[in-house]
Short mmCIF file of C-alpha atoms in Angstrom, two decimals:
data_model
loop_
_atom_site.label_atom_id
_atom_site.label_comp_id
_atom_site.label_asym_id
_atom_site.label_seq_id
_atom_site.Cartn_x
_atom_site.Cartn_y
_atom_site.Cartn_z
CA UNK A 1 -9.94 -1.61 10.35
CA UNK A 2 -7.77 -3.95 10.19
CA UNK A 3 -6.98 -6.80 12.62
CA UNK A 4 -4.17 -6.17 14.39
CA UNK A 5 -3.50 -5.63 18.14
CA UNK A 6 -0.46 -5.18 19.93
CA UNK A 7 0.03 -5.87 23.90
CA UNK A 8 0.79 -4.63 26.35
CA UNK A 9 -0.90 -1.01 25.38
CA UNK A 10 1.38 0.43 28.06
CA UNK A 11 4.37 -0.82 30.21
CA UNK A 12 6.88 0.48 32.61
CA UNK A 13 9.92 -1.66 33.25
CA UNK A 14 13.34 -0.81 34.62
CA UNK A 15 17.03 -0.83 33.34
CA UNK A 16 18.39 -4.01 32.40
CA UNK A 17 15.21 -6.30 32.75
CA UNK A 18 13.92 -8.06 29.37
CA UNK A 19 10.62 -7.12 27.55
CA UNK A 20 8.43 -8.63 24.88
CA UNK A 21 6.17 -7.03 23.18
CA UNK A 22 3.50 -8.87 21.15
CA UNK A 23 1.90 -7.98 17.48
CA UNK A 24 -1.08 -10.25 16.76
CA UNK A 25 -2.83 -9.82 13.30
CA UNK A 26 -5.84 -11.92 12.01
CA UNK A 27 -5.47 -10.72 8.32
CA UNK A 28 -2.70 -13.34 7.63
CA UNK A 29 -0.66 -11.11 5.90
CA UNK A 30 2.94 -12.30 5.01
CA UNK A 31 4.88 -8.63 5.92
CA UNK A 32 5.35 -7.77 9.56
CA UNK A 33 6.99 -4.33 10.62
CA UNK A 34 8.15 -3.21 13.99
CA UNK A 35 8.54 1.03 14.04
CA UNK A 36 9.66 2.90 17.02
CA UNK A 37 8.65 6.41 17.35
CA UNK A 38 9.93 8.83 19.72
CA UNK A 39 8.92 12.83 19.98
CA UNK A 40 9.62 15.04 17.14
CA UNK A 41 10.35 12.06 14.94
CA UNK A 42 8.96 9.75 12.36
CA UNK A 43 8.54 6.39 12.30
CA UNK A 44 11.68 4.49 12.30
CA UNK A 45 11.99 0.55 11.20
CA UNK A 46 13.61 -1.85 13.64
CA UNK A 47 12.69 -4.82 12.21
CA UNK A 48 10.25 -6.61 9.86
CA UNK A 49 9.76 -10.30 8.79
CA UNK A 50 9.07 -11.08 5.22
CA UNK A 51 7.39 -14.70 6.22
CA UNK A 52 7.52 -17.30 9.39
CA UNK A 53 10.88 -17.31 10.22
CA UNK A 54 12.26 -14.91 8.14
CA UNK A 55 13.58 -11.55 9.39
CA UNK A 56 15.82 -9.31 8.72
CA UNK A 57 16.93 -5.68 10.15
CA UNK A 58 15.63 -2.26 9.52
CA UNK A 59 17.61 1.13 10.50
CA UNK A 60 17.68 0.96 14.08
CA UNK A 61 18.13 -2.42 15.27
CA UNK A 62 20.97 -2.49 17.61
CA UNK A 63 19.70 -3.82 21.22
CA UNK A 64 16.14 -5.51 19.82
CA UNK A 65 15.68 -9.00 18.48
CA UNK A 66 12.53 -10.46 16.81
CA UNK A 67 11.04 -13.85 16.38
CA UNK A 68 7.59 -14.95 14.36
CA UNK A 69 6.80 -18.55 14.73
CA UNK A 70 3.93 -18.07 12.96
CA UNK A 71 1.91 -16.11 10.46
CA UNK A 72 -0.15 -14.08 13.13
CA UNK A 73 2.16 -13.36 15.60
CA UNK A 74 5.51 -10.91 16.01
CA UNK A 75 7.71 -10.32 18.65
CA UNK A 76 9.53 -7.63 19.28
CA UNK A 77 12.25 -8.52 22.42
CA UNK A 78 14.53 -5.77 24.22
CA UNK A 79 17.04 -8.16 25.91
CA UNK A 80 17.89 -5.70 28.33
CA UNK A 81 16.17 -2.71 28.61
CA UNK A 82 17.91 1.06 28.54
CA UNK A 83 16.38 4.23 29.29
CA UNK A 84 17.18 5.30 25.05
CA UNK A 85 14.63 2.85 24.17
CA UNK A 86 11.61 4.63 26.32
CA UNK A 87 9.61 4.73 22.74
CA UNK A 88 6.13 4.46 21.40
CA UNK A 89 6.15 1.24 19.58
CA UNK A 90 3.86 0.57 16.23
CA UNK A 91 3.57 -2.71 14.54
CA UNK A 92 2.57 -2.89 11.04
CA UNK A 93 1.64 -5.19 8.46
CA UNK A 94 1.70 -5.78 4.59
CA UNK A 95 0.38 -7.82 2.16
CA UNK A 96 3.25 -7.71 -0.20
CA UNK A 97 6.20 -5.83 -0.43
CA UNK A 98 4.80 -4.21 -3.74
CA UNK A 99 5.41 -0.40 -3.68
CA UNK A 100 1.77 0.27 -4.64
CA UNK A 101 0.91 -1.85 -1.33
CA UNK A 102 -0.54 -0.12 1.81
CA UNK A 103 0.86 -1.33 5.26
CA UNK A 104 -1.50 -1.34 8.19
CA UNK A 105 -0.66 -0.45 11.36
CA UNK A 106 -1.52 -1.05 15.03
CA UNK A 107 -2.30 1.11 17.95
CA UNK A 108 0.98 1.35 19.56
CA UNK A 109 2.44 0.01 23.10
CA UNK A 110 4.08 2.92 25.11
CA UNK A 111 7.23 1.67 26.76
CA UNK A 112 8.71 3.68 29.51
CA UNK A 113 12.14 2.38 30.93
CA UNK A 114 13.00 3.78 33.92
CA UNK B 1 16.01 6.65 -0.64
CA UNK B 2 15.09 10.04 -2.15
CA UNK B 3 13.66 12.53 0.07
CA UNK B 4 10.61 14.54 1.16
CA UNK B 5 9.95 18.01 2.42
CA UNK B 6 7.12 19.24 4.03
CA UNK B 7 6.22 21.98 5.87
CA UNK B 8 6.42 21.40 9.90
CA UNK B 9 2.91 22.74 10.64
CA UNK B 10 -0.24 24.13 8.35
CA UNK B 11 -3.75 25.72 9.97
CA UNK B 12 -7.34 25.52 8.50
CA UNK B 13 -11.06 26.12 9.18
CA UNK B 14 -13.17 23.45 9.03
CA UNK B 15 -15.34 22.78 6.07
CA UNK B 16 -12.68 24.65 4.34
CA UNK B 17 -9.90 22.80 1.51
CA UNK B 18 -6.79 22.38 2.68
CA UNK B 19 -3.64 21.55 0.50
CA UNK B 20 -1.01 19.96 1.98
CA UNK B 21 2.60 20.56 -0.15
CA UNK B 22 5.29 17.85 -0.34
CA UNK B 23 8.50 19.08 -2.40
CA UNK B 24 10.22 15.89 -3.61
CA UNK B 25 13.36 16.72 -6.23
CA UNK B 26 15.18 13.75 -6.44
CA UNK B 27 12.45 11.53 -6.97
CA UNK B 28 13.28 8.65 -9.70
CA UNK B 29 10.89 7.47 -12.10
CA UNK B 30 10.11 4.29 -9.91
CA UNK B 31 8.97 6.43 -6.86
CA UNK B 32 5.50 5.94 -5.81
CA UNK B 33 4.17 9.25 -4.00
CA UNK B 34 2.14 7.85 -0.76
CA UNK B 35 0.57 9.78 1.67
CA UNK B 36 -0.40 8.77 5.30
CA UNK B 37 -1.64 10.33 8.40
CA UNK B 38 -1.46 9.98 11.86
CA UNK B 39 -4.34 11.04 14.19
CA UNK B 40 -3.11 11.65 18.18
CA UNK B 41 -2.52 8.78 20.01
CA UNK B 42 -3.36 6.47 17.02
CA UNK B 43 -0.62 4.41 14.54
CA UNK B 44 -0.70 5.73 10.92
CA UNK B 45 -3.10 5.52 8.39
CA UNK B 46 -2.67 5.08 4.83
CA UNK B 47 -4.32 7.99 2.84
CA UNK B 48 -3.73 8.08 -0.50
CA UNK B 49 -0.79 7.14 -3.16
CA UNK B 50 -0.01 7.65 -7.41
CA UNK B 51 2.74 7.68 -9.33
CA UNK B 52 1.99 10.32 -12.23
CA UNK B 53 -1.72 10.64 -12.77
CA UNK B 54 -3.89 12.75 -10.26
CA UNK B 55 -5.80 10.72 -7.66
CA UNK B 56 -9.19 10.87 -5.72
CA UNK B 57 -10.56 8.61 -3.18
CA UNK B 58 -13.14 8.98 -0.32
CA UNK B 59 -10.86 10.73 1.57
CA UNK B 60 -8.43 12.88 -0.36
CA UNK B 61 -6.84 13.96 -3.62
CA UNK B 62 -3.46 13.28 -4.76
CA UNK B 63 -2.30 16.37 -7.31
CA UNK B 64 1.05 15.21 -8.66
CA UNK B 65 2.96 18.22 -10.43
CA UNK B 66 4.41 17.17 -14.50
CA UNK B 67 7.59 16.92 -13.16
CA UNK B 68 7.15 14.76 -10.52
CA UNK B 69 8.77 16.96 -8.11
CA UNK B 70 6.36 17.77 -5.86
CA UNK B 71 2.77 17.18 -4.84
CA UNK B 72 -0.38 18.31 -3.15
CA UNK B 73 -2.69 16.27 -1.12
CA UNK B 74 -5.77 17.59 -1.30
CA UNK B 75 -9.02 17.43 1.97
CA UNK B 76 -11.90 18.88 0.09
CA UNK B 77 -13.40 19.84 3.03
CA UNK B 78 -11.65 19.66 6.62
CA UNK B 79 -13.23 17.96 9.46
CA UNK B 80 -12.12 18.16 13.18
CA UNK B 81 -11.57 14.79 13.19
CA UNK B 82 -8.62 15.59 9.97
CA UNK B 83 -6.58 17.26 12.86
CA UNK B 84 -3.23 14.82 12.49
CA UNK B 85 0.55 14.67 10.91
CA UNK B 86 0.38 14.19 7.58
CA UNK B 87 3.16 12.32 6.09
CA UNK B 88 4.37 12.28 2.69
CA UNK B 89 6.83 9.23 1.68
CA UNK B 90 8.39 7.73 -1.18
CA UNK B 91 8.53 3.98 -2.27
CA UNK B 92 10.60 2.44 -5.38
CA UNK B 93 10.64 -1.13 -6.20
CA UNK B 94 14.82 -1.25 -5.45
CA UNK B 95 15.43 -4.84 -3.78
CA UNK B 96 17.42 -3.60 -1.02
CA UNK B 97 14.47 -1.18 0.20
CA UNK B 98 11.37 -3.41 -0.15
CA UNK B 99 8.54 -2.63 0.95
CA UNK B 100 9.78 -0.24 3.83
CA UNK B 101 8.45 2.99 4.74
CA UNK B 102 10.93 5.86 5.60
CA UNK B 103 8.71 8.51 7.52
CA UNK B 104 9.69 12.22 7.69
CA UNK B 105 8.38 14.62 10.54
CA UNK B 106 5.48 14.77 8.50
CA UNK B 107 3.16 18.08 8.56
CA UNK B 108 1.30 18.65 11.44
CA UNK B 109 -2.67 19.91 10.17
CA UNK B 110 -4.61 22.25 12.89
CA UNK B 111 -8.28 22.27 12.19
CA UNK B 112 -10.35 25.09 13.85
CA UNK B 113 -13.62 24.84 14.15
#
């Protein structure tokens, strides 16, 4: 498998308070993806980061914000929370951006937002 | 990007094949077919991918019709532990799409025992 974790596993917050989630991968892979998935849906791409420092947005972006300071970590920041964004969240990671490349994913964190 | 169908939900018996259908029409002649799967509770997994020629690997086959319009994964022989959503998705080399995955609502695979 490969090396990636994502923390919390689980959280609860409430409306309007700030949360960080945390992708850590030991493969030192240059791709990062955040996906949100909620029931009866796919994966959809919030965000991904193409190297240290470099991000850009994917399809549903609006309230989130990222940050990677470095190769093995990604953050994934909800300023201020909303119920909408009560999600299952995956991080992923690639290798290259090749088409023929294979993204790995983590275990998910289950946000609830009350 | 140019989409997949698949059908919602499929049933088999384990130890039996199962073929999993993925209808994609617009497909360009860039598109990579991949497959991946999701088991419960668990992020995706990356199955299987080709771009014309048939494919086999330890856990699947990839059966890519002459046209390119559809395919069929392929489990030889189900296992319990095969019970997921499968997802079939389509990657090009455009610039503007990188290396992004757009997931469908996949298929969901019921394996009795």
């Amino acid at each position: 498998d490969a090396g990636i974790t994502q923390s919390p596993r689980h959280k609860v917050t409430e409306t309007g308070t700030p949360v960080t989630l945390r992708c850590h991968q030991t493969e030192n892979h240059r791709y990062m993806y955040w996906y949100r998935q909620d029931p009866g849906h796919g994966l959809r791409l919030i965000h991904y980061s193409y190297g240290v420092k470099d991000t850009d947005k994917g399809e549903v972006s609006d309230g989130y914000s990222v940050s990677r300071s470095k190769t093995e970590d990604f953050l994934l920041t909800l300023e201020s929370a909303t119920s909408s964004q009560t999600s299952v969240y995956f991080c992923a990671i690639s290798s290259s951006e090749r088409s023929t490349d294979t993204q790995y994913f983590g275990p998910g964190t289950r946000l609830t937002v009350l | 990007d140019a989409k997949t169908t698949q059908p919602n939900s499929m049933e088999s018996n384990e130890e039996e094949p199962v073929h999993l259908p993925c209808n994609h029409s617009t497909i360009s002649g860039t598109d990579y077919i991949h497959w991946y799967r999701q088991l419960p509770s668990q992020g995706p997994e990356y199955v299987i991918h080709g771009l014309t020629s048939n494919v086999n690997n330890r856990m699947a086959s990839l059966a890519i019709a002459e046209d390119r319009k559809s395919s069929t994964l392929i489990l030889h022989r189900a296992t319990l532990r095969d019970a997921a959503v499968y997802y079939c998705i389509l990657r090009d080399v455009s610039e503007t799409s990188g290396s992004r995955l757009t997931f469908g609502e996949g298929t969901q695979l019921t394996v009795n025992p």
